[in-house]
XYZ file of C-alpha atoms in Angstrom:
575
model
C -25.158 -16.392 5.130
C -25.892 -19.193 2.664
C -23.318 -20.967 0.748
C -23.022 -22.978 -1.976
C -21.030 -26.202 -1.840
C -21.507 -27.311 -5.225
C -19.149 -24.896 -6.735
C -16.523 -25.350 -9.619
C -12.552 -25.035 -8.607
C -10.509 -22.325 -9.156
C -8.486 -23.773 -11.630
C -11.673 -24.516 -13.653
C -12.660 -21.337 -13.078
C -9.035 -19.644 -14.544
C -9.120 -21.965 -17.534
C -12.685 -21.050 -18.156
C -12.206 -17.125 -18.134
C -8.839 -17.921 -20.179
C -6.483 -16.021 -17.893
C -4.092 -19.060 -16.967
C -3.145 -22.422 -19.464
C -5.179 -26.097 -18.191
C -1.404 -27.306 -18.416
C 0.089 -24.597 -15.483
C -2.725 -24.927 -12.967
C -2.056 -28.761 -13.788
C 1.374 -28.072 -13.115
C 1.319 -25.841 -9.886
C -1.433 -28.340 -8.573
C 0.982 -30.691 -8.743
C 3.863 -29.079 -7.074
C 0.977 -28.459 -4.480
C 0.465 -31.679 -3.958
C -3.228 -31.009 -4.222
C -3.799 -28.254 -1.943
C -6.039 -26.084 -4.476
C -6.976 -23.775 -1.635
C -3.415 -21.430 -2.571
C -3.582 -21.763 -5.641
C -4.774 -18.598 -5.819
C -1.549 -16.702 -4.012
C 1.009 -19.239 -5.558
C -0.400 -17.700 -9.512
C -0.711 -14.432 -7.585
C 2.932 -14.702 -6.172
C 4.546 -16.071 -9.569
C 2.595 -13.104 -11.637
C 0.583 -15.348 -13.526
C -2.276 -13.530 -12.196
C -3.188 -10.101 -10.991
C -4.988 -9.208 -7.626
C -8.190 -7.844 -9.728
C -8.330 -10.756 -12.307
C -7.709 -13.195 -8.948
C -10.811 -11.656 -7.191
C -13.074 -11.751 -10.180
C -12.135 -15.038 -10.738
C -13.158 -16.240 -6.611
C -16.338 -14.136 -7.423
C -17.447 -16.134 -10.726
C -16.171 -19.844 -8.595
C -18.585 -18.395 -5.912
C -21.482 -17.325 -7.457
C -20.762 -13.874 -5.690
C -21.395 -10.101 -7.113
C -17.580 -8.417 -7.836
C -16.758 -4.530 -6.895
C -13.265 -3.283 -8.413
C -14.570 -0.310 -5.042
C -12.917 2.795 -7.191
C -13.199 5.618 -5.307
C -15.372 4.099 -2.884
C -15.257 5.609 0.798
C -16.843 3.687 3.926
C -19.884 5.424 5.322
C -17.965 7.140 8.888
C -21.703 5.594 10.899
C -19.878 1.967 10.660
C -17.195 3.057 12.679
C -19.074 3.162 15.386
C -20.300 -0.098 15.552
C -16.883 -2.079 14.121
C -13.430 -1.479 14.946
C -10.896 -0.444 12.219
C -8.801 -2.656 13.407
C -10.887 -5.841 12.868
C -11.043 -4.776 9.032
C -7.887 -4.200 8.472
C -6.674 -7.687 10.357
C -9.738 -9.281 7.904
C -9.633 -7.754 5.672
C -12.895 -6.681 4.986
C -15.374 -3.263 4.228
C -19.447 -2.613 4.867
C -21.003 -1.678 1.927
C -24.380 -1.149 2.716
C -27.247 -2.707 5.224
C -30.630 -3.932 4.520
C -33.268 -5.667 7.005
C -30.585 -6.428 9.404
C -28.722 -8.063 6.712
C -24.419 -6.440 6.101
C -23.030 -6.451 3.148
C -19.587 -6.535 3.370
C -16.608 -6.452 0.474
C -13.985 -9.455 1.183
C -11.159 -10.735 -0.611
C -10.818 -14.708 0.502
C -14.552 -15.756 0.387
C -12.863 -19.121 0.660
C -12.235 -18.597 4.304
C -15.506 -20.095 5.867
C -14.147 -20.054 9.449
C -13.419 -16.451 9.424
C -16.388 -15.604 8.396
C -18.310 -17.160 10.952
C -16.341 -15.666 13.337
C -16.877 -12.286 11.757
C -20.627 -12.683 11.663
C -20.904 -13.668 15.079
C -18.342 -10.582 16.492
C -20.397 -7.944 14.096
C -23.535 -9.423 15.445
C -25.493 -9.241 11.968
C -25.643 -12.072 9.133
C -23.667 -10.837 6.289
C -23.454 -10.905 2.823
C -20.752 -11.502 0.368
C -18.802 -8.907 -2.469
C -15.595 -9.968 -3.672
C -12.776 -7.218 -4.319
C -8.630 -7.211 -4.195
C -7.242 -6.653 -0.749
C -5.384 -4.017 -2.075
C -8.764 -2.399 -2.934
C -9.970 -2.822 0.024
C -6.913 -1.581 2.176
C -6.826 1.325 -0.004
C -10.611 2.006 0.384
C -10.166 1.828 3.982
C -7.071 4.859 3.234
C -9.256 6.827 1.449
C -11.893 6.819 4.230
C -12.307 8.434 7.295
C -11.600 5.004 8.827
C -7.568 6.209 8.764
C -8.105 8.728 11.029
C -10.411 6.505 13.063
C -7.420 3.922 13.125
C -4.904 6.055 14.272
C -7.179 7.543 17.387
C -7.608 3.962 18.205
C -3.793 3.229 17.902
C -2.568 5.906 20.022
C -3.451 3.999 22.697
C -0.576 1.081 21.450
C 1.628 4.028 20.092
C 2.695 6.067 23.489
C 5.370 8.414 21.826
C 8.080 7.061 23.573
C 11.067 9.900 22.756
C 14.589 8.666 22.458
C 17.235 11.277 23.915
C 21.280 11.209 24.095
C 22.849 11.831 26.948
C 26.173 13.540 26.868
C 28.227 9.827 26.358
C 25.504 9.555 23.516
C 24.035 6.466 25.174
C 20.248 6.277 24.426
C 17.793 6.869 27.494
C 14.305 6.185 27.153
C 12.548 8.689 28.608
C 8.114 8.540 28.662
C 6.849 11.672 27.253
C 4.640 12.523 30.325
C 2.878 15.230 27.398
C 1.608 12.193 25.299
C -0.586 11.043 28.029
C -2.734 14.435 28.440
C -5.573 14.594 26.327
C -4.101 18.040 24.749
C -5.592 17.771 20.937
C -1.764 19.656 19.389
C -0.121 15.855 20.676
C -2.990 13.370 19.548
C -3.027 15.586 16.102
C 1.314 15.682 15.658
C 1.068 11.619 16.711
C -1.755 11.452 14.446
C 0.648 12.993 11.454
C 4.060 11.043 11.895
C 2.255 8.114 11.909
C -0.004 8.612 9.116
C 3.000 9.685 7.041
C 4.854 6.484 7.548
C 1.694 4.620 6.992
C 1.737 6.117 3.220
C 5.685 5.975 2.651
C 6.117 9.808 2.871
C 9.630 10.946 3.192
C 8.725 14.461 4.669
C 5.991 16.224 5.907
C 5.093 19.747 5.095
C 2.976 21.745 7.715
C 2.024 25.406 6.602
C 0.070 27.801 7.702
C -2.316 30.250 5.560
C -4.788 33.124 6.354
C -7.251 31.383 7.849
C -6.371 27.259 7.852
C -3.247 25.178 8.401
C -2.532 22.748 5.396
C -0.823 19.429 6.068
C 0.983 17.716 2.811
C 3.134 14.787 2.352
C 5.301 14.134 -0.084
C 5.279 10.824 -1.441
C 7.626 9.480 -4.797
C 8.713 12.963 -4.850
C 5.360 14.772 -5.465
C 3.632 16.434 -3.005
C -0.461 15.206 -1.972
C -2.481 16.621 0.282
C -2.629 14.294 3.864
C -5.540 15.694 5.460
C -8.750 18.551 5.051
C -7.141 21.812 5.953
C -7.519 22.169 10.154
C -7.923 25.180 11.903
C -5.644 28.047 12.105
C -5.801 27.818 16.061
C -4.580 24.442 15.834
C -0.765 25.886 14.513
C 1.012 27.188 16.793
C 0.342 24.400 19.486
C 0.824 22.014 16.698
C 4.023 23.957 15.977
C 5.168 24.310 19.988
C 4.811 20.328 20.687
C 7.348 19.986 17.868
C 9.535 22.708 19.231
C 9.591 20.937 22.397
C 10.413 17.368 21.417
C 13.147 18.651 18.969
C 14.488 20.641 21.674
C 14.073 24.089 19.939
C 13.014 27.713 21.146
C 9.677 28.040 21.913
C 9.230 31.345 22.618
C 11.518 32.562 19.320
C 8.820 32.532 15.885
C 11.148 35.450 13.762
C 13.719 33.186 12.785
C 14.797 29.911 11.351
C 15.303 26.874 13.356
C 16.432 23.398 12.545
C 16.329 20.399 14.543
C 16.200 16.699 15.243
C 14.242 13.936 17.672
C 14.115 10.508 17.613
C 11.089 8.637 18.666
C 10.342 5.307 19.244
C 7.197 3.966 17.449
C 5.953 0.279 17.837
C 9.229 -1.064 18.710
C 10.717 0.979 15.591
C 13.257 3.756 16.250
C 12.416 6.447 13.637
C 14.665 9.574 13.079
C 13.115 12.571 11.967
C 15.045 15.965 10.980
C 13.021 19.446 11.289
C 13.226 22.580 9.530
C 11.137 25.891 10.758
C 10.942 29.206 8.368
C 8.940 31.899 10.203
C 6.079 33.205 7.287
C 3.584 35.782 6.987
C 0.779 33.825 8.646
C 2.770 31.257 10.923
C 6.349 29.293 11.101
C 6.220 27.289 7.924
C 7.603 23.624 9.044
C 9.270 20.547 7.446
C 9.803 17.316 8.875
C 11.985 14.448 7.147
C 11.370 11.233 7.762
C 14.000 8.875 8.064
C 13.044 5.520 8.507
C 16.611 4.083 9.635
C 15.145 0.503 10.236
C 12.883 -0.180 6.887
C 16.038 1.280 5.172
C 18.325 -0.889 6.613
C 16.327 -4.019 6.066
C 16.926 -3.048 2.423
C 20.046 -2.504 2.335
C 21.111 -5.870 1.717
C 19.045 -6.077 -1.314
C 20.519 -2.425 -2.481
C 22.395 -3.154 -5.648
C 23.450 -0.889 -8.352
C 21.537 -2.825 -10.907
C 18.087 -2.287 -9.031
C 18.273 1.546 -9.674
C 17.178 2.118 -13.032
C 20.788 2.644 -14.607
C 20.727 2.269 -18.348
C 22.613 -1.042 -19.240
C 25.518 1.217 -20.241
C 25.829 3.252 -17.646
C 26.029 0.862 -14.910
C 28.514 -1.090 -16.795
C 30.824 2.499 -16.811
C 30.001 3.265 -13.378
C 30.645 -0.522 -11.859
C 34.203 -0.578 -13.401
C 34.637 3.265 -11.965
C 34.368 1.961 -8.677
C 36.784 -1.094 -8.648
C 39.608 1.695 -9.703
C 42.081 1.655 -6.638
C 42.386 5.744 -6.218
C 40.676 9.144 -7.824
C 37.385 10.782 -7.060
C 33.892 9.561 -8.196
C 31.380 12.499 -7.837
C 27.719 11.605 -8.303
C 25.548 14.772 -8.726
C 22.165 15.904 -8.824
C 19.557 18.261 -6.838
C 18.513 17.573 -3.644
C 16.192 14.465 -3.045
C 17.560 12.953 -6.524
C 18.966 9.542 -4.944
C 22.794 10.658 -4.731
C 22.946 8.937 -1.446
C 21.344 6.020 -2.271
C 23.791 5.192 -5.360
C 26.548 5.817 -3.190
C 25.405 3.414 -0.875
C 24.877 0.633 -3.317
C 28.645 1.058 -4.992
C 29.637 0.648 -1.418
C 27.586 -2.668 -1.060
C 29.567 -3.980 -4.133
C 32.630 -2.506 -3.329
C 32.525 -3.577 0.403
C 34.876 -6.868 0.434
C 37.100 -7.253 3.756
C 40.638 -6.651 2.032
C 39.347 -2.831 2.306
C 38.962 -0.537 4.681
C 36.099 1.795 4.384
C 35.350 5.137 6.275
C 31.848 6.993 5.277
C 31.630 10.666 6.723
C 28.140 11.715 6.502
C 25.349 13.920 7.397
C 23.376 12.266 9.357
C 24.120 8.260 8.558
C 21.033 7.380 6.846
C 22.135 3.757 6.250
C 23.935 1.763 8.359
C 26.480 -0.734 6.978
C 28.061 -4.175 8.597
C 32.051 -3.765 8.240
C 32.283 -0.272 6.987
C 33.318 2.707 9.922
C 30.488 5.077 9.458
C 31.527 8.802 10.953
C 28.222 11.147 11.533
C 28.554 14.752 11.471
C 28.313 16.563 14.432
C 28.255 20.581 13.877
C 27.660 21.464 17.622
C 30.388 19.304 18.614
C 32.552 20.739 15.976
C 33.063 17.441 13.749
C 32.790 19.382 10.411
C 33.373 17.146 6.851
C 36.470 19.215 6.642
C 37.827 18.176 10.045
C 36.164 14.563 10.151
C 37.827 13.462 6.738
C 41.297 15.243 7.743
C 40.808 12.264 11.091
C 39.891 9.745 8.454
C 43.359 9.797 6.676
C 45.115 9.072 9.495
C 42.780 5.762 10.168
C 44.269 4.334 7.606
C 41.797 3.582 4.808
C 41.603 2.414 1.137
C 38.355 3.919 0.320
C 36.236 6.947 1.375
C 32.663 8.657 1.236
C 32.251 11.821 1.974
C 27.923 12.812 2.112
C 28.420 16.316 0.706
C 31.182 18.879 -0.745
C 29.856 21.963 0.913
C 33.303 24.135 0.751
C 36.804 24.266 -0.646
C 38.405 23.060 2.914
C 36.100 19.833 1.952
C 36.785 20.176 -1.491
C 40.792 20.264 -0.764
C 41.097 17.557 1.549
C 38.863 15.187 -0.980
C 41.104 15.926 -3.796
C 44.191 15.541 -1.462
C 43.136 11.928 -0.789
C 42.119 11.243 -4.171
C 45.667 12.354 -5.061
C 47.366 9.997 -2.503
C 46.149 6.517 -3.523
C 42.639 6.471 -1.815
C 39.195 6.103 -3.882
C 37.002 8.568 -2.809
C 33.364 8.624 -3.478
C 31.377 11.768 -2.879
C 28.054 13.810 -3.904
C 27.477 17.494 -4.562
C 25.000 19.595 -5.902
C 24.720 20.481 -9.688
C 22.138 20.494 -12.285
C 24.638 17.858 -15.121
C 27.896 16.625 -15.204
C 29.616 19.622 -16.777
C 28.095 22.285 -14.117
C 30.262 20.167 -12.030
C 33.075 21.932 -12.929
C 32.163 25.623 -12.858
C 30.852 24.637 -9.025
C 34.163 23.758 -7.790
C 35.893 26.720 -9.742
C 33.476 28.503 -7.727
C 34.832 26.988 -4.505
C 38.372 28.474 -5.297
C 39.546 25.136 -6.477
C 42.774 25.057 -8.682
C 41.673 23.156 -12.057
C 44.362 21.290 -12.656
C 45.080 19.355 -9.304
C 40.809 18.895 -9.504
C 41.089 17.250 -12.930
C 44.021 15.237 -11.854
C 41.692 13.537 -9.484
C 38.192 12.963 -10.835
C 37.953 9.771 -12.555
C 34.138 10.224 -13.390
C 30.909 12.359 -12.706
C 28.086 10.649 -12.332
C 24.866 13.056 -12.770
C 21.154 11.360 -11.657
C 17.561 12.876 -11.298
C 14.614 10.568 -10.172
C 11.488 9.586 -12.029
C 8.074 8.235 -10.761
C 7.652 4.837 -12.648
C 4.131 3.656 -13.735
C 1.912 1.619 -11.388
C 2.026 -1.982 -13.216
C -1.556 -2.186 -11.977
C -3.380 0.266 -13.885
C -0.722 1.265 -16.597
C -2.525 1.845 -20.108
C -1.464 2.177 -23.477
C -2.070 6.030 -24.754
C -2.227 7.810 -28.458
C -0.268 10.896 -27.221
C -1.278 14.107 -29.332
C 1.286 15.497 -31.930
C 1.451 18.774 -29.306
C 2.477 16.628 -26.589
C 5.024 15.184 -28.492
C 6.446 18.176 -30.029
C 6.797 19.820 -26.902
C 8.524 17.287 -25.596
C 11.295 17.584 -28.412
C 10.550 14.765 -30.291
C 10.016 14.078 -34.181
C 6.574 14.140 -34.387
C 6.279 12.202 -37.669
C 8.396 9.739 -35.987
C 6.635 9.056 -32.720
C 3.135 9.549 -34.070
C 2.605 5.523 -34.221
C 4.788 4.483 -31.152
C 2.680 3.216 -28.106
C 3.091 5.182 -24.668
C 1.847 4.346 -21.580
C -0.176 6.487 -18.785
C -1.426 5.544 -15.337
C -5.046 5.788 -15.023
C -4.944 5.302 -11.292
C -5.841 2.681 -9.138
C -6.267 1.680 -5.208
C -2.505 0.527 -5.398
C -1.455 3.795 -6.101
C -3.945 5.619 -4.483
C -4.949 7.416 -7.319
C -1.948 8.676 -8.878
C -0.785 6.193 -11.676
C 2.361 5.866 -10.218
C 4.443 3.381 -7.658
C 7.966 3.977 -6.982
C 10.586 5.769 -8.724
C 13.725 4.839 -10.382
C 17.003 6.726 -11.941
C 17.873 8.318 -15.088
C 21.556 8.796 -15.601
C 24.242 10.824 -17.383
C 27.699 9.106 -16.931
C 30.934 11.483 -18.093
C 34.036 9.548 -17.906
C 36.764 12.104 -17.489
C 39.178 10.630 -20.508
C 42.355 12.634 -21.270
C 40.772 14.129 -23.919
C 38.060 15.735 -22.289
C 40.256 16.508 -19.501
C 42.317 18.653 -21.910
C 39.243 20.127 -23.274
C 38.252 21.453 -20.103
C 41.916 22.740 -18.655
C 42.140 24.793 -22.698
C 38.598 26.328 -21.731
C 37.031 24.859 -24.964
C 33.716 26.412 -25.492
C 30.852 23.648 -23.063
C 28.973 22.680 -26.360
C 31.830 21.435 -27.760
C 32.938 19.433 -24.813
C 29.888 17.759 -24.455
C 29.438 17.053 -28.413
C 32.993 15.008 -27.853
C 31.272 13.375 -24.991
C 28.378 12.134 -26.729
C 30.449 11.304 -29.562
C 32.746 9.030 -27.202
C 29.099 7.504 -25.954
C 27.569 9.865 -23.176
C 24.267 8.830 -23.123
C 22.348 12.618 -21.415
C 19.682 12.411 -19.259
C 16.616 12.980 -21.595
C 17.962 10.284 -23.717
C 17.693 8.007 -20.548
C 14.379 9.515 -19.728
C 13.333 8.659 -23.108
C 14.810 5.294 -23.234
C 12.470 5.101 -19.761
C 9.265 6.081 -21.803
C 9.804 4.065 -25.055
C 9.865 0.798 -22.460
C 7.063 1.798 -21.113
C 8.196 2.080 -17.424
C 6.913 5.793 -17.421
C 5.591 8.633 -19.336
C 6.300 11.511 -21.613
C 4.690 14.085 -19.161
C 6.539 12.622 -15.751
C 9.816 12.690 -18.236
C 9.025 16.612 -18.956
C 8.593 17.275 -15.408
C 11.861 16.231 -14.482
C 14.526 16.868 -17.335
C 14.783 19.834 -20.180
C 13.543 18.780 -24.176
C 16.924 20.573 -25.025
C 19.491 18.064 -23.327
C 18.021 15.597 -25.557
């Protein structure tokens, strides 16, 4: 592999090509003290530079050809020769070979030794491409290679089950069933740990006429995880699960739900499963909660890192420093309830309280806050866990879910009696909220008394900052969206093309869109005369309700996501 030692420096390079100022490589070199070899990561970390102008730039200082590798997909023959493993820990990807000569795709063609060591473990002299590791992880994704790295990590990644004995203490017990060579546990390892490889939060196995289908969904949108398999691979597939979540094997004509708990590369992993029989198999779902990545985040989970609307989270923060009254945060299922909830508590948790959480299961797990889990089989209801609560003496409460009117009476009741309560339940806005509990049987009047705010979220997928591009969007688009075409027709808007970051999909991560209803005596007496709904909410907005289009919207005119992700999630109509 010949190399050039006459070469320019990076900085020179970065100047050159115009991407960063002489004076801030001057500057960083200095703070350096001369070590020009991280330069690189140091602009990369401070987001002076991005991955793909970083790796264009190594490829000009080296005199090396540069591959952005869209779409590309490793040819499967290399797999037999090199080990996944080695190019992920690299990172690196063959491209092609000629005369005995690999060509390989790297990231850090500064790193000599590594190289040598690579050429002498591969066997073959290699030459050079430069791409972005992220390109080259997510080529490595996209290629059969992921399936050939999980075969070679089962061999690391003995499902090691966690069970509860009747004290609850954990025993470790050595699934004796991983160890066989039966293809229904290598394929169901294969799965869980693909999903948590690509930040799914539940997997989706169903069965059709003649294939079983495996999806994940991941930012809320379901993607396909794998080529369809073989119909004769369901039902074991379906059994092994049955068995580790402790279900009934031999029953397939009725719903079954249940739980297991496995331990994966020193990582304890929850994961919750549903089972509908169908007309061509059981139909399963498997959510995926990842109590230990959560956790680590948890004390970086502040309200502020959300997505709330500057006004909104001003409303909300000073709605949970009140000292009694209910705060109900609302929204479908999978639309972050629990997650805002969680970060009020991180604000609100200070040790002059006392604070109880009642939930179902505990997804997060708190320092200095009591945390209750629901246990239906052992008869610890809501109803009868937040009824123990009272008498334990604390100032503030969460409740996971309003499911009934015993719930629904006991959380007003304490609401009432000098505690804050803070609870979710399910309702498309803030004023459905009502007609939900007045479904429940609940008397209007003490309910009113009691709610200090409703707090109604959905989620949106936010635009990879990677490959985000600025878009004419046609007057149709625009009009269907509810929008004044004559005003919009010059504003920019932004689209994900899709990029190795994001796999493909234009977008990374999702944040919140609000609708905050403060519950003012005015509105209150609105409600309790049975005012007509439009004319509540006009007094609403009028007093500053911002709805959740409008937040959407606010969303898309920063450019933080688009008009069609926008019109996916909320109605043109609330606007």
């Amino acid at each position: 592999m010949a190399r050039s030692l006459a070469r320019p420096s990076l900085g020179d390079v970065l100047v050159s090509q115009g991407l960063v100022p002489k004076h801030t490589i001057e500057e960083t070199l200095r703070r350096l003290g001369g070590a020009a070899v991280t330069l690189g990561q140091v602009l990369l970390g401070e987001g002076l530079l991005s991955e793909d102008q970083l790796a264009r730039a190594l490829a000009a200082q080296h005199g090396l050809p540069y591959d952005p590798l869209t779409s590309f997909q490793v040819d499967p023959r290399y797999y037999e020769t090199i080990s996944v493993k080695l190019m992920q820990r690299f990172p690196f990807i063959p491209i092609a070979e000629r005369d005995g000569v690999l060509t390989i795709a790297v990231s850090d063609p500064h790193n000599l030794l590594g190289l040598d060591e690579l050429e002498i473990l591969i066997g073959k002299s290699l030459e050079l491409i430069v791409s972005s590791k992220s390109a080259i992880l997510a080529a490595l994704d996209r290629s059969a290679g992921s399936s050939q790295a999980l075969r070679e990590l089962e061999a690391e990644y003995r499902s090691v089950l966690v069970k509860e004995d009747e004290r609850g203490d954990q025993i470790l017990t050595i699934d004796h069933a991983a160890e066989d060579q039966s293809p229904a546990v290598k394929l169901l390892d294969s799965i869980l740990l693909s999903a948590m490889q690509r930040r799914a939060s539940d997997i989706h196995i169903e069965a059709a006429d003649r294939s079983t289908s495996v999806k994940f969904r991941v930012d809320g949108i379901l993607v396909q995880a794998m080529e369809p398999l073989d119909i004769r691979l369901h039902a074991p597939l379906v059994s092994r699960l049955k068995v580790i979540a402790e279900l009934d094997i031999a029953e397939r004509r009725v719903p079954q739900d249940g739980s297991f708990r496995m331990r994966l590369d020193r990582k304890v992993v929850d994961f919750r499963v549903s089972i509908l029989p169908s007309v061509f198999g059981e139909s399963v779902v498997i959510r995926i909660l990842d109590r230990e990545s959560i956790t680590a985040g948890v004390s970086a989970l502040r309200l502020d890192r959300l997505g709330f609307n500057q006004e909104d989270l001003k409303r909300f923060r000073r709605a949970i420093t009140r000292p009694y009254g209910m705060i109900l945060v609302t929204g479908p299922t999978g639309s972050g309830k629990t997650t805002t909830l969680y970060a009020a508590i991180s604000e609100m948790n200070t040790l002059e309280d006392k604070l109880i959480t009642i939930e179902d299961p505990v997804e997060y797990q708190f320092a200095g806050v009591v945390q209750i889990p629901v246990n239906e089989k052992k008869g610890l209801t809501f109803a009868r866990g937040l009824r123990s609560i009272l008498r334990h003496d604390p100032d503030k409460i969460m409740v996971g879910e309003i499911r009934d009117s015993e719930t629904a009476q006991i959380a007003i009741q304490s609401a009432l009696t000098g505690h804050l309560v803070l609870t979710t339940v399910h309702a498309n806005n803030v004023f459905d909220v009502i007609g939900r509990f007045a479904s429940m049987g609940i008397d209007a009047y003490n309910f009113l008394a009691a709610l200090n705010c409703v707090l109604a979220q959905r989620l949106v997928r936010i635009l990879c900052p990677a490959c985000r591009t600025p878009v004419r969007v046609e007057q149709a688009v625009i009009e269907e969206s509810g929008l004044d075409y004559a005003q919009y027709k010059d504003t920019v808007f932004y689209e994900g093309k899709g990029c190795p970051q994001c796999l493909g999909t234009g977008f990374r991560g999702r944040k919140c869109i609000t609708e905050f209803l403060d519950l003012t005596d005015e509105i209150k007496e609105m409600i309790l005369a049975e005012r007509p709904l439009s004319e509540i909410r006009y007094r609403a907005v009028t007093e500053g309700m911002i709805t959740l289009r409008q937040s959407a919207l606010k969303k898309v005119l920063n450019g933080e996501t688009s008009l069609r992700e926008i019109n996916r999630v909320t109605f043109s109509e609330e606007g």
